[in-house]
Tab-separated table of C-alpha atoms and ligand atoms in Angstrom:
chain	number	residue	atom	x	y	z
R	1	MET	CA	62.336	15.222	-4.571
R	2	ILE	CA	63.661	12.480	-2.293
R	3	THR	CA	67.088	13.047	-0.712
R	4	ILE	CA	69.306	10.101	0.239
R	5	ALA	CA	72.467	10.560	2.319
R	6	LEU	CA	75.162	7.992	1.563
R	7	THR	CA	78.249	7.237	3.655
R	8	LYS	CA	81.355	7.987	1.640
R	9	GLY	CA	84.325	5.678	1.979
R	10	ARG	CA	84.464	1.961	2.375
R	11	ILE	CA	80.736	1.130	2.045
R	12	GLU	CA	80.206	3.478	-0.909
R	13	LYS	CA	80.735	0.923	-3.660
R	14	ASP	CA	78.367	-1.701	-2.235
R	15	THR	CA	75.727	0.945	-1.497
R	16	VAL	CA	75.831	2.169	-5.093
R	17	LYS	CA	75.583	-1.424	-6.306
R	18	ILE	CA	72.339	-1.965	-4.372
R	19	LEU	CA	70.858	1.307	-5.616
R	20	ALA	CA	71.818	0.449	-9.208
R	21	GLU	CA	70.252	-3.019	-8.851
R	22	ALA	CA	67.093	-1.333	-7.579
R	23	GLY	CA	66.957	0.523	-10.885
R	24	PHE	CA	68.468	3.884	-10.039
R	25	ASP	CA	70.895	5.444	-12.477
R	26	MET	CA	74.047	5.688	-10.364
R	27	GLY	CA	76.291	6.566	-13.314
R	28	PHE	CA	77.238	9.852	-11.689
R	29	MET	CA	79.310	7.935	-9.110
R	30	ALA	CA	81.732	6.811	-11.797
R	31	ASP	CA	83.316	10.232	-12.194
R	32	LYS	CA	82.084	12.098	-9.184
R	33	GLY	CA	85.303	14.055	-8.689
R	34	ARG	CA	85.012	16.037	-5.497
R	35	ASN	CA	81.265	16.607	-5.798
R	36	LEU	CA	79.208	15.727	-2.735
R	37	ILE	CA	75.703	16.448	-4.040
R	38	PHE	CA	74.239	14.650	-7.047
R	39	ILE	CA	70.850	15.207	-8.616
R	40	ASP	CA	69.049	12.624	-10.700
R	41	GLU	CA	66.367	14.791	-12.301
R	42	ALA	CA	64.785	11.921	-14.208
R	43	GLN	CA	63.960	10.087	-10.977
R	44	ASP	CA	63.571	13.190	-8.840
R	45	LEU	CA	66.328	12.031	-6.493
R	46	ARG	CA	69.146	13.815	-4.736
R	47	PHE	CA	72.159	12.055	-3.237
R	48	LEU	CA	74.434	13.497	-0.583
R	49	LEU	CA	77.830	11.912	-0.016
R	50	VAL	CA	78.879	12.581	3.593
R	51	LYS	CA	80.732	11.089	6.564
R	52	ALA	CA	79.002	8.251	8.417
R	53	LEU	CA	77.922	10.136	11.507
R	54	ASP	CA	76.696	13.017	9.369
R	55	VAL	CA	74.356	10.647	7.509
R	56	ALA	CA	72.466	10.132	10.763
R	57	THR	CA	72.466	13.873	11.449
R	58	TYR	CA	71.097	14.787	8.004
R	59	VAL	CA	68.347	12.191	8.346
R	60	GLU	CA	67.467	13.245	11.894
R	61	HIS	CA	67.086	16.852	10.791
R	62	GLY	CA	65.028	15.868	7.777
R	63	ILE	CA	67.531	17.304	5.288
R	64	ALA	CA	67.829	13.784	3.965
R	65	ASP	CA	64.733	11.545	3.849
R	66	LEU	CA	66.821	8.377	3.810
R	67	GLY	CA	70.366	7.426	4.699
R	68	VAL	CA	72.782	4.513	4.486
R	69	VAL	CA	75.096	4.074	7.464
R	70	GLY	CA	76.844	1.377	9.515
R	71	SER	CA	75.068	-0.052	12.570
R	72	ASP	CA	78.262	0.716	14.518
R	73	VAL	CA	77.605	4.421	14.029
R	74	LEU	CA	73.888	4.087	14.847
R	75	TYR	CA	74.607	2.152	18.028
R	76	GLU	CA	77.246	4.575	19.219
R	77	HIS	CA	75.172	7.673	18.395
R	78	PRO	CA	71.513	6.830	18.855
R	79	GLY	CA	69.086	9.370	17.451
R	80	SER	CA	65.559	9.934	16.307
R	81	TYR	CA	65.554	8.217	12.932
R	82	LEU	CA	63.828	5.007	11.896
R	83	GLU	CA	65.848	1.938	10.987
R	84	MET	CA	64.189	0.448	7.911
R	85	LEU	CA	66.419	-2.210	6.328
R	86	ASP	CA	69.517	-4.265	6.966
R	87	LEU	CA	71.380	-3.891	3.670
R	88	ASN	CA	73.776	-6.746	4.460
R	89	ILE	CA	76.837	-4.836	3.270
R	90	GLY	CA	79.769	-3.356	5.182
R	91	LEU	CA	79.830	-6.556	7.194
R	92	CYS	CA	82.133	-6.688	10.189
R	93	LYS	CA	81.824	-7.152	13.947
R	94	PHE	CA	82.786	-5.619	17.240
R	95	SER	CA	85.238	-7.718	19.201
R	96	VAL	CA	87.323	-7.622	22.340
R	97	ALA	CA	90.967	-8.186	21.405
R	98	SER	CA	94.320	-8.101	23.121
R	99	ILE	CA	97.794	-9.579	23.276
R	100	PRO	CA	97.780	-13.393	23.656
R	101	SER	CA	98.784	-13.239	27.333
R	102	TYR	CA	95.631	-11.284	28.270
R	103	ASN	CA	93.497	-13.076	30.828
R	104	PRO	CA	89.883	-11.885	30.704
R	105	TYR	CA	88.966	-14.064	33.695
R	106	ASP	CA	91.489	-12.907	36.301
R	107	HIS	CA	88.946	-10.680	38.107
R	108	LYS	CA	91.184	-7.616	37.896
R	109	ARG	CA	89.519	-4.363	36.851
R	110	LYS	CA	90.325	-3.965	33.164
R	111	LYS	CA	91.292	-0.909	31.128
R	112	ILE	CA	89.780	-1.001	27.653
R	113	ALA	CA	90.821	1.263	24.760
R	114	THR	CA	88.229	2.017	22.096
R	115	LYS	CA	86.870	4.499	19.572
R	116	TYR	CA	83.401	3.241	20.593
R	117	PRO	CA	82.935	3.993	24.326
R	118	LYS	CA	79.185	3.356	24.320
R	119	ILE	CA	79.397	-0.078	22.746
R	120	ALA	CA	82.291	-1.046	25.006
R	121	THR	CA	80.597	0.255	28.166
R	122	ASP	CA	77.263	-1.426	27.382
R	123	PHE	CA	78.982	-4.711	26.588
R	124	PHE	CA	80.932	-4.925	29.828
R	125	ASN	CA	77.958	-3.643	31.847
R	126	SER	CA	75.818	-6.405	30.345
R	127	LYS	CA	78.301	-8.874	31.821
R	128	ASP	CA	78.365	-7.039	35.166
R	129	GLU	CA	82.018	-6.237	34.612
R	130	ASP	CA	83.291	-2.934	35.886
R	131	VAL	CA	85.925	-1.651	33.430
R	132	GLU	CA	87.668	1.632	32.779
R	133	ILE	CA	87.076	2.821	29.210
R	134	VAL	CA	89.892	4.831	27.629
R	135	SER	CA	88.664	6.727	24.562
R	136	ILE	CA	91.141	6.720	21.675
R	137	GLN	CA	90.772	8.468	18.307
R	138	GLY	CA	92.679	6.003	16.112
R	139	SER	CA	95.168	3.120	15.934
R	140	VAL	CA	93.521	1.535	18.964
R	141	GLU	CA	95.438	-1.673	18.239
R	142	ILE	CA	98.651	-0.400	19.771
R	143	ALA	CA	97.083	0.313	23.185
R	144	PRO	CA	97.518	-3.196	24.687
R	145	VAL	CA	100.865	-3.665	22.940
R	146	ILE	CA	102.418	-0.650	24.619
R	147	GLY	CA	100.594	-1.187	27.913
R	148	LEU	CA	98.100	1.673	27.830
R	149	THR	CA	95.201	-0.740	28.350
R	150	ASP	CA	94.550	-4.430	28.976
R	151	ALA	CA	92.472	-4.900	25.835
R	152	ILE	CA	90.582	-3.080	23.073
R	153	VAL	CA	87.062	-3.036	21.678
R	154	ASP	CA	87.180	-2.430	17.934
R	155	ILE	CA	85.726	-3.293	14.567
R	156	VAL	CA	87.124	-6.470	13.020
R	157	GLU	CA	86.547	-7.390	9.399
R	158	THR	CA	89.252	-9.693	8.021
R	159	GLY	CA	91.247	-9.693	11.266
R	160	ASN	CA	94.368	-8.630	9.368
R	161	THR	CA	94.842	-5.463	11.412
R	162	LEU	CA	94.802	-7.455	14.648
R	163	VAL	CA	97.248	-10.047	13.313
R	164	ALA	CA	99.583	-7.314	12.062
R	165	ASN	CA	99.692	-5.927	15.592
R	166	GLY	CA	100.051	-9.284	17.344
R	167	LEU	CA	96.531	-9.218	18.796
R	168	VAL	CA	93.919	-11.960	19.042
R	169	VAL	CA	90.139	-11.874	19.466
R	170	PHE	CA	88.912	-12.913	22.921
R	171	GLU	CA	85.219	-12.308	22.467
R	172	ASP	CA	82.798	-11.157	19.771
R	173	ILE	CA	80.301	-8.498	20.806
R	174	VAL	CA	77.920	-7.943	17.915
R	175	ARG	CA	77.603	-8.184	14.140
R	176	VAL	CA	77.816	-4.882	12.257
R	177	SER	CA	76.203	-4.134	8.891
R	178	SER	CA	75.003	-1.102	6.956
R	179	ARG	CA	71.413	-0.026	7.496
R	180	LEU	CA	68.881	2.079	5.639
R	181	ILE	CA	67.523	4.726	7.980
R	182	ALA	CA	64.643	7.124	7.411
R	183	ASN	CA	63.299	10.391	8.733
R	184	SER	CA	59.929	9.541	10.281
R	185	ALA	CA	58.165	12.746	9.195
R	186	SER	CA	59.380	12.199	5.616
R	187	ILE	CA	57.821	8.745	5.559
R	188	LYS	CA	54.472	10.072	6.716
R	189	LYS	CA	54.587	12.975	4.266
R	190	ASN	CA	55.738	11.274	1.096
R	191	PRO	CA	54.392	7.796	0.196
R	192	GLU	CA	56.951	7.526	-2.616
R	193	ILE	CA	59.639	7.038	0.009
R	194	MET	CA	58.015	3.790	1.130
R	195	THR	CA	57.883	2.683	-2.510
R	196	LEU	CA	61.592	3.389	-2.791
R	197	ILE	CA	62.286	1.397	0.386
R	198	ASP	CA	60.283	-1.503	-1.058
R	199	ARG	CA	62.449	-1.413	-4.181
R	200	LEU	CA	65.586	-1.626	-2.048
R	201	GLN	CA	64.114	-4.387	0.066
R	202	ALA	CA	63.406	-6.409	-3.066
R	203	VAL	CA	67.128	-6.209	-3.888
R	204	VAL	CA	68.532	-7.013	-0.448
R	205	GLY	CA	65.828	-9.586	0.088
R	206	ASN	CA	65.284	-9.541	3.809
R	207	GLU	CA	62.714	-8.491	6.312
R	208	GLU	CA	62.397	-4.915	7.458
R	209	VAL	CA	64.050	-4.452	10.841
B	301	PRT	O1	87.844	6.144	8.220
B	301	PRT	P1	87.186	7.501	8.139
B	301	PRT	O2	87.484	8.372	9.299
B	301	PRT	O3	87.372	8.162	6.806
B	301	PRT	O4	85.608	7.303	8.188
B	301	PRT	P2	84.729	6.193	8.866
B	301	PRT	O5	85.528	5.281	9.724
B	301	PRT	O6	83.522	6.886	9.438
B	301	PRT	O7	84.227	5.434	7.587
B	301	PRT	P3	84.803	4.132	6.861
B	301	PRT	O8	84.612	4.355	5.407
B	301	PRT	O9	86.157	3.757	7.359
B	301	PRT	O10	83.791	3.011	7.388
B	301	PRT	C1	82.440	3.095	7.066
B	301	PRT	C2	81.706	1.916	7.679
B	301	PRT	O11	82.216	0.696	7.155
B	301	PRT	C3	81.833	1.732	9.183
B	301	PRT	O12	80.963	2.606	9.854
B	301	PRT	C4	81.451	0.258	9.353
B	301	PRT	O13	80.048	0.127	9.459
B	301	PRT	C5	81.897	-0.384	8.014
B	301	PRT	N1	83.080	-1.247	8.076
B	301	PRT	C6	83.172	-2.458	7.492
B	301	PRT	C7	84.273	-0.978	8.637
B	301	PRT	C8	85.104	-2.078	8.392
B	301	PRT	N2	84.394	-2.980	7.668
B	301	PRT	C9	86.478	-2.075	8.875
B	301	PRT	N3	87.206	-3.026	8.662
B	301	PRT	N4	84.729	0.086	9.328
B	301	PRT	C10	86.005	0.097	9.771
B	301	PRT	N5	86.893	-0.930	9.582
B	301	PRT	C11	88.278	-0.726	10.125
B	301	PRT	C12	88.338	-0.977	11.637
B	301	PRT	O14	88.181	0.230	12.325
B	301	PRT	C13	89.744	-1.552	11.863
B	301	PRT	O15	90.672	-0.548	12.114
B	301	PRT	O16	89.191	-1.612	9.550
B	301	PRT	C14	90.085	-2.170	10.535
B	301	PRT	C15	89.930	-3.650	10.687
B	301	PRT	O17	89.836	-4.262	9.463
B	301	PRT	P4	90.413	-5.725	9.285
B	301	PRT	O18	89.915	-6.155	7.947
B	301	PRT	O19	91.906	-5.614	9.308
B	301	PRT	O20	89.880	-6.600	10.382
B	302	MG	MG1	87.370	4.282	9.086
């Protein structure tokens, strides 16, 4: 049996769509209730529906052979899994944003609020900018508005959240999309996993990463 860990929440629907297009019977998702484990006996598949970061953990530990998770999560929490495919869903980006009066070029040491300290630190380091990262758990957008920090690093999709809080994007950091990850021992052990990956690749139609 092959086990696939899926991220529940906002990328769930598009993930299921890809799996259905690849020929898997995803009917169970229609009335899943509060269930988090689904077994497709006909295709010898098991699906786990878990939080994003836990997808990576299940795959790393080999509990799941495959997983679908955002590249934001993979970047922030690197681990020993293989990245197999860019699924081209869950599209968004990391950006630096702040109130319109923010001046990124004034050579003052900046305070940056973020839920993603690794991405933010690596980005500013890559520009040789020494910043102070302030880790926030949620509603990062208010930090520059109330003067906690000079700017934020956060995920931007439509930009509506920024606009609603009177913030503007100053710089884009990197594109974010959902990826298919795999446990490396699983791939060596079970050739059917590679076949399954090929079926997904045929649907998303891009090169393996
Ligand atoms: O939110 P929760 O704590 O339940 O779980 P989660 O954040 O781990 O999962 P979820 O479902 O919110 O996000 C799953 C994945 O979706 C993320 O890991 C990203 O890869 C991807 N994704 C795509 C997004 C967005 N779009 C997105 N817009 N993740 C988060 N957002 C948030 C962002 O944090 C910001 O607050 O939406 C807000 C901005 O959206 P716009 O459209 O207003 O710009
Ligand atoms: Mg979220």
